Short mmCIF file of C-alpha atoms in Angstrom, two decimals:
data_model
loop_
_atom_site.label_atom_id
_atom_site.label_comp_id
_atom_site.label_asym_id
_atom_site.label_seq_id
_atom_site.Cartn_x
_atom_site.Cartn_y
_atom_site.Cartn_z
CA MET A 1 -3.29 22.24 6.35
CA LEU A 2 -4.75 21.45 2.95
CA GLY A 3 -2.82 18.30 2.67
CA PHE A 4 -3.99 17.41 6.28
CA ILE A 5 -7.58 17.84 5.10
CA LEU A 6 -7.10 15.75 1.85
CA ARG A 7 -5.47 12.89 3.75
CA ARG A 8 -8.49 12.89 6.21
CA THR A 9 -10.92 12.98 3.25
CA ALA A 10 -9.16 10.10 1.54
CA ILE A 11 -9.40 7.97 4.75
CA ALA A 12 -13.14 8.78 4.95
CA ILE A 13 -13.64 7.59 1.46
CA ALA A 14 -11.77 4.42 2.09
CA ILE A 15 -13.83 3.83 5.29
CA LEU A 16 -17.25 4.31 3.42
CA LEU A 17 -15.92 2.00 0.72
CA LEU A 18 -15.15 -0.61 3.28
CA VAL A 19 -18.62 -0.07 4.88
CA ALA A 20 -20.20 -0.68 1.40
CA LEU A 21 -18.32 -3.79 0.83
CA LEU A 22 -19.06 -5.20 4.39
CA LEU A 23 -22.87 -4.49 4.00
CA PHE A 24 -22.76 -6.12 0.60
CA ALA A 25 -21.23 -9.13 2.01
CA MET A 26 -23.41 -9.42 5.12
CA MET A 27 -26.61 -9.03 2.91
CA HIS A 28 -25.46 -12.03 0.82
CA MET A 29 -24.54 -14.02 4.06
CA ILE A 30 -27.89 -13.63 5.81
CA PRO A 31 -29.58 -16.96 5.84
CA GLY A 32 -32.82 -17.64 4.18
CA ASP A 33 -34.40 -16.53 0.87
CA PRO A 34 -35.03 -12.69 0.72
CA THR A 35 -37.90 -13.08 -1.57
CA VAL A 36 -39.76 -15.38 0.91
CA VAL A 37 -39.18 -13.01 3.69
CA ALA A 38 -40.34 -9.98 1.60
CA LEU A 39 -43.24 -11.54 -0.32
CA GLY A 40 -44.37 -14.04 2.38
CA PRO A 41 -44.58 -17.96 2.17
CA ARG A 42 -47.59 -17.91 0.00
CA SER A 43 -45.85 -15.93 -2.78
CA THR A 44 -45.72 -17.83 -6.09
CA PRO A 45 -42.29 -18.89 -7.82
CA GLU A 46 -43.19 -16.22 -10.56
CA MET A 47 -43.57 -13.59 -7.99
CA ARG A 48 -40.30 -14.50 -6.41
CA GLU A 49 -38.51 -14.51 -9.66
CA ALA A 50 -39.85 -11.13 -10.61
CA PHE A 51 -38.89 -9.81 -7.27
CA ARG A 52 -35.35 -11.35 -7.63
CA ALA A 53 -34.89 -9.54 -11.04
CA MET A 54 -36.22 -6.22 -9.57
CA MET A 55 -33.57 -6.54 -6.84
CA GLY A 56 -30.88 -7.53 -9.20
CA LEU A 57 -30.28 -10.75 -7.23
CA ASP A 58 -30.44 -12.96 -10.51
CA ARG A 59 -27.11 -11.56 -11.58
CA PRO A 60 -23.76 -12.94 -10.66
CA VAL A 61 -22.41 -11.56 -7.19
CA LEU A 62 -19.48 -9.78 -8.87
CA ASP A 63 -21.72 -8.34 -11.33
CA GLN A 64 -23.98 -6.96 -8.49
CA LEU A 65 -20.92 -5.65 -6.66
CA GLY A 66 -19.60 -3.72 -9.54
CA LEU A 67 -23.11 -2.30 -10.39
CA LEU A 68 -23.21 -1.09 -6.60
CA LEU A 69 -19.76 0.49 -6.72
CA VAL A 70 -20.66 2.31 -10.12
CA ARG A 71 -23.91 3.59 -8.58
CA LEU A 72 -22.24 4.83 -5.46
CA ALA A 73 -19.51 6.75 -7.23
CA GLN A 74 -22.34 8.46 -9.18
CA GLY A 75 -24.20 9.32 -5.87
CA ASP A 76 -27.01 6.89 -6.70
CA LEU A 77 -28.14 4.84 -3.60
CA GLY A 78 -30.65 2.97 -5.79
CA LEU A 79 -34.51 2.61 -5.71
CA ASP A 80 -36.73 1.63 -2.81
CA VAL A 81 -37.98 -1.99 -3.31
CA TRP A 82 -41.52 -1.24 -2.51
CA SER A 83 -42.23 2.42 -3.41
CA ARG A 84 -39.55 2.61 -6.37
CA ARG A 85 -38.64 5.99 -4.93
CA PRO A 86 -35.02 7.01 -4.90
CA VAL A 87 -33.33 5.90 -1.67
CA LEU A 88 -31.51 9.15 -1.39
CA THR A 89 -34.69 11.13 -1.51
CA MET A 90 -36.19 9.08 1.30
CA VAL A 91 -33.13 9.40 3.39
CA LEU A 92 -33.04 13.17 3.07
CA GLU A 93 -36.77 13.29 4.06
CA VAL A 94 -36.09 11.73 7.46
CA LEU A 95 -32.53 13.08 7.86
CA PRO A 96 -33.64 16.37 9.50
CA TYR A 97 -35.46 14.61 12.21
CA THR A 98 -32.30 12.68 13.24
CA VAL A 99 -30.21 15.61 13.12
CA ALA A 100 -32.59 17.69 15.28
CA LEU A 101 -32.69 14.79 17.88
CA ALA A 102 -28.89 14.50 17.75
CA LEU A 103 -28.48 18.27 18.09
CA ALA A 104 -30.83 18.65 21.01
CA SER A 105 -29.42 15.84 22.86
CA PHE A 106 -25.99 17.15 22.30
CA VAL A 107 -26.63 20.71 23.40
CA TRP A 108 -28.15 19.91 26.68
CA ALA A 109 -25.77 16.98 27.42
CA LEU A 110 -22.84 19.39 26.65
CA ALA A 111 -24.09 22.17 28.76
CA LEU A 112 -24.94 20.09 31.82
CA GLY A 113 -21.71 17.95 31.41
CA LEU A 114 -19.60 21.12 31.41
CA VAL A 115 -21.30 22.53 34.53
CA LEU A 116 -20.98 19.19 36.40
CA GLY A 117 -17.24 18.84 35.39
CA CYS A 118 -16.45 22.34 36.57
CA VAL A 119 -18.32 21.96 39.88
CA ALA A 120 -16.43 18.61 40.35
CA VAL A 121 -13.00 20.46 39.93
CA VAL A 122 -14.01 23.29 42.33
CA HIS A 123 -14.93 20.68 44.95
CA HIS A 124 -11.95 18.39 43.90
CA GLY A 125 -11.49 15.65 46.53
CA LYS A 126 -14.64 16.64 48.60
CA TRP A 127 -18.01 15.07 48.92
CA GLY A 128 -19.39 17.27 46.00
CA ASP A 129 -16.82 15.79 43.60
CA TRP A 130 -17.64 12.19 44.87
CA LEU A 131 -21.22 12.77 44.46
CA ILE A 132 -20.97 14.21 40.91
CA GLY A 133 -18.66 11.28 40.10
CA ALA A 134 -21.28 8.68 41.35
CA VAL A 135 -24.07 10.44 39.39
CA SER A 136 -22.05 10.68 36.12
CA VAL A 137 -21.09 7.03 36.29
CA SER A 138 -24.80 6.13 36.84
CA PHE A 139 -25.65 8.19 33.71
CA VAL A 140 -23.25 6.39 31.65
CA ALA A 141 -24.14 2.88 32.98
CA VAL A 142 -27.95 3.10 32.20
CA PRO A 143 -28.74 2.21 28.57
CA SER A 144 -30.48 4.77 26.42
CA PHE A 145 -33.42 2.37 25.72
CA VAL A 146 -34.05 1.89 29.31
CA VAL A 147 -34.06 5.77 29.92
CA ALA A 148 -36.48 5.92 26.86
CA LEU A 149 -38.83 3.36 28.15
CA TYR A 150 -39.00 4.67 31.68
CA SER A 151 -39.19 8.31 30.80
CA LEU A 152 -42.12 7.41 28.32
CA LEU A 153 -43.88 5.60 31.10
CA ILE A 154 -43.40 8.46 33.84
CA PHE A 155 -43.78 11.81 31.83
CA ALA A 156 -45.95 10.59 28.98
CA VAL A 157 -48.27 7.87 30.51
CA TRP A 158 -48.42 8.50 34.29
CA LEU A 159 -48.07 12.35 34.45
CA ASN A 160 -49.25 12.98 30.91
CA TRP A 161 -46.95 16.02 30.48
CA LEU A 162 -45.39 15.35 27.10
CA PRO A 163 -46.35 13.43 23.94
CA ALA A 164 -45.57 9.73 23.90
CA ILE A 165 -45.05 9.12 20.16
CA GLY A 166 -44.34 11.18 17.01
CA ALA A 167 -42.26 14.34 16.07
CA GLY A 168 -45.05 16.86 16.30
CA GLU A 169 -47.25 18.26 13.58
CA PRO A 170 -45.39 19.75 10.66
CA GLY A 171 -45.36 23.53 10.86
CA ASP A 172 -46.12 23.52 14.63
CA ILE A 173 -42.74 24.38 16.23
CA GLY A 174 -44.15 24.16 19.70
CA ALA A 175 -45.56 20.55 19.15
CA GLN A 176 -42.18 19.65 17.66
CA LEU A 177 -40.18 20.92 20.44
CA ARG A 178 -42.32 19.20 22.99
CA ALA A 179 -42.00 15.97 21.07
CA LEU A 180 -38.35 16.34 21.12
CA ILE A 181 -37.84 16.53 24.94
CA LEU A 182 -38.16 12.92 25.80
CA PRO A 183 -36.11 11.39 22.97
CA SER A 184 -33.40 13.87 23.50
CA PHE A 185 -33.35 13.23 27.22
CA ALA A 186 -33.00 9.46 26.58
CA VAL A 187 -30.34 9.89 24.01
CA GLY A 188 -28.32 12.48 25.71
CA LEU A 189 -28.36 11.42 29.37
CA GLY A 190 -25.34 8.98 28.94
CA TRP A 191 -23.23 11.65 27.35
CA VAL A 192 -23.84 13.96 30.35
CA GLY A 193 -21.78 11.47 32.30
CA TYR A 194 -19.07 11.03 29.72
CA ILE A 195 -18.49 14.91 29.17
CA SER A 196 -18.57 15.66 32.87
CA ARG A 197 -15.78 13.14 33.58
CA LEU A 198 -13.66 14.13 30.56
CA VAL A 199 -13.91 17.86 31.57
CA ARG A 200 -13.02 17.05 35.20
CA ALA A 201 -10.01 15.02 34.12
CA ALA A 202 -8.75 17.56 31.53
CA MET A 203 -9.32 20.40 34.01
CA ILE A 204 -7.33 18.89 36.72
CA GLU A 205 -4.60 18.29 34.33
CA ALA A 206 -4.80 21.82 33.25
CA MET A 207 -4.74 23.07 36.80
CA GLY A 208 -1.35 21.64 37.27
CA GLU A 209 0.23 23.43 34.52
CA ASP A 210 2.88 25.97 35.18
CA TYR A 211 0.93 28.98 33.86
CA VAL A 212 -1.73 28.24 36.46
CA ARG A 213 0.75 28.55 39.23
CA THR A 214 2.04 31.76 37.73
CA LEU A 215 -1.61 33.08 37.60
CA ARG A 216 -2.14 32.23 41.28
CA ALA A 217 1.24 33.75 42.26
CA TYR A 218 -0.01 37.03 40.67
CA GLY A 219 -3.22 36.91 42.75
CA VAL A 220 -5.58 35.79 40.06
CA GLY A 221 -8.88 34.40 41.65
CA GLU A 222 -9.41 30.55 41.63
CA GLY A 223 -12.83 30.90 39.96
CA ARG A 224 -11.26 33.12 37.20
CA ILE A 225 -8.60 30.59 36.69
CA ILE A 226 -10.96 27.68 36.44
CA TYR A 227 -13.48 29.19 34.08
CA ARG A 228 -11.37 31.48 32.02
CA TYR A 229 -8.14 29.55 31.61
CA ALA A 230 -8.40 25.85 32.58
CA LEU A 231 -11.70 25.38 31.16
CA LYS A 232 -10.44 26.62 27.72
CA GLN A 233 -7.67 24.25 27.72
CA ALA A 234 -9.89 21.42 28.84
CA LEU A 235 -12.18 22.01 25.96
CA LEU A 236 -9.23 21.92 23.38
CA ALA A 237 -8.09 18.65 25.04
CA ILE A 238 -11.67 17.08 24.53
CA LEU A 239 -12.77 18.67 21.30
CA SER A 240 -12.19 15.54 19.38
CA VAL A 241 -14.14 13.35 21.80
CA ILE A 242 -17.06 15.85 21.82
CA ALA A 243 -17.30 15.94 17.97
CA ILE A 244 -17.14 12.08 17.73
CA GLY A 245 -19.86 12.04 20.64
CA PHE A 246 -22.08 14.23 18.32
CA GLY A 247 -21.51 11.59 15.50
CA SER A 248 -22.41 8.90 17.94
CA LEU A 249 -25.52 10.64 18.88
CA LEU A 250 -26.32 10.87 15.05
CA THR A 251 -25.85 7.02 14.77
CA GLY A 252 -27.16 6.09 18.09
CA SER A 253 -30.68 7.34 18.12
CA ILE A 254 -32.25 3.96 16.75
CA PHE A 255 -33.61 3.01 20.12
CA ALA A 256 -35.20 6.44 20.97
CA GLU A 257 -36.75 6.46 17.39
CA ILE A 258 -38.22 3.13 17.71
CA VAL A 259 -39.51 3.54 21.31
CA PHE A 260 -41.13 7.05 20.46
CA THR A 261 -42.19 6.12 16.99
CA ARG A 262 -40.32 9.02 15.58
CA PRO A 263 -39.24 9.22 12.17
CA GLY A 264 -35.46 9.17 11.46
CA LEU A 265 -32.77 7.24 10.01
CA GLY A 266 -32.62 4.78 12.80
CA LYS A 267 -36.24 3.88 12.64
CA MET A 268 -35.92 3.74 8.71
CA THR A 269 -32.94 1.37 8.95
CA TYR A 270 -34.79 -0.87 11.41
CA ASP A 271 -37.86 -1.14 9.24
CA ALA A 272 -35.88 -1.75 6.18
CA VAL A 273 -33.89 -4.56 7.88
CA ILE A 274 -37.21 -6.27 8.97
CA SER A 275 -38.41 -6.12 5.50
CA ARG A 276 -35.24 -7.10 3.65
CA ASN A 277 -35.28 -3.86 1.67
CA PHE A 278 -31.52 -4.05 0.92
CA PRO A 279 -31.22 -0.78 -1.05
CA LEU A 280 -32.76 1.08 1.74
CA VAL A 281 -30.66 -0.63 4.33
CA MET A 282 -27.46 0.14 2.25
CA GLY A 283 -28.46 3.84 1.79
CA THR A 284 -29.25 4.71 5.47
CA VAL A 285 -26.23 2.92 6.79
CA LEU A 286 -24.08 4.52 4.22
CA VAL A 287 -25.51 7.97 5.07
CA THR A 288 -25.14 7.30 8.76
CA SER A 289 -21.54 6.33 8.33
CA ALA A 290 -20.84 9.41 6.13
CA LEU A 291 -22.21 11.67 8.95
CA TYR A 292 -20.17 10.09 11.54
CA VAL A 293 -16.89 10.21 9.40
CA THR A 294 -17.66 13.79 8.65
CA CYS A 295 -17.83 14.56 12.39
CA MET A 296 -14.59 12.81 12.93
CA ILE A 297 -12.92 14.86 10.16
CA LEU A 298 -14.15 18.03 11.55
CA ALA A 299 -12.86 17.05 14.96
CA ASP A 300 -9.38 16.67 13.53
CA VAL A 301 -9.42 19.92 11.53
CA LEU A 302 -10.76 22.00 14.36
CA SER A 303 -8.01 20.49 16.73
CA ALA A 304 -5.42 21.28 14.08
CA TRP A 305 -6.73 24.95 13.55
CA LEU A 306 -7.09 25.60 17.29
CA ASP A 307 -4.09 24.02 18.78
CA PRO A 308 -0.60 25.02 17.41
CA ARG A 309 0.99 21.78 18.55
CA VAL A 310 -1.29 19.74 16.35
CA ARG A 311 -0.57 22.28 13.38
CA SER A 312 3.22 21.66 13.93
CA ALA A 313 2.79 17.88 13.69
CA ILE A 314 0.99 17.92 10.26
#
């Protein structure tokens, strides 16, 4: 088991290194002078040279790459271009907002997706199954930014039930929870459809297993078979997908954070790209990638721990 974890960790480090190299290459391939974009067309040549020196852009490309890799190995993401604050500190300040949004979206999407999947299995082949299938596919098909815009328009503007922007006042738990409802709804709605279809497919497969026929032969009720035995096996089968889904929620909240003007990694990345703040772009993307890869590792480890077949294959 330890060797399995070490191999997954080595793969994760290699992925993050590849992400850093791709980011470095893309930043240097972006057309235009970053100093002009950052300082504006009226900036003087002296100002541009000073900015280029501050960003390290006056050095050879290989020197820039070597310095970047050395800093990353030391856990140093650099300094923000404008505030000169450590990028890691800035990222950690907004990270709780993104984690809270992803966690809230994940919890309600998982709960509703499990219920819909189980109900679809109970009514397998009937109108209830078809209706849930149509609704689930509709949830998947609608982009999250469309859900965000319409939910903002309906519940915040027309009905004035929920706040339109922001993350709530610091220290006011009630206001923070109310500000979390619309963004989590927009981010998690598509995953309700994904999870319900995955649960349905996994449970239908589980219902065809030999032990289910044995339970029926012993007179065990259908409801008990579905919710106590088949659901457990279905959850083991889709555990990896659920964990990766949580990682996707962490990395896919950018539209909700922009639409609802909510602080977080997504909005910080967007603002940094617009201002050509290369160190901040690098830091936010690397932290986001690290979170996603961590979710993948946890999914693999949990699958190996819970499923003896996976452990025997290690």
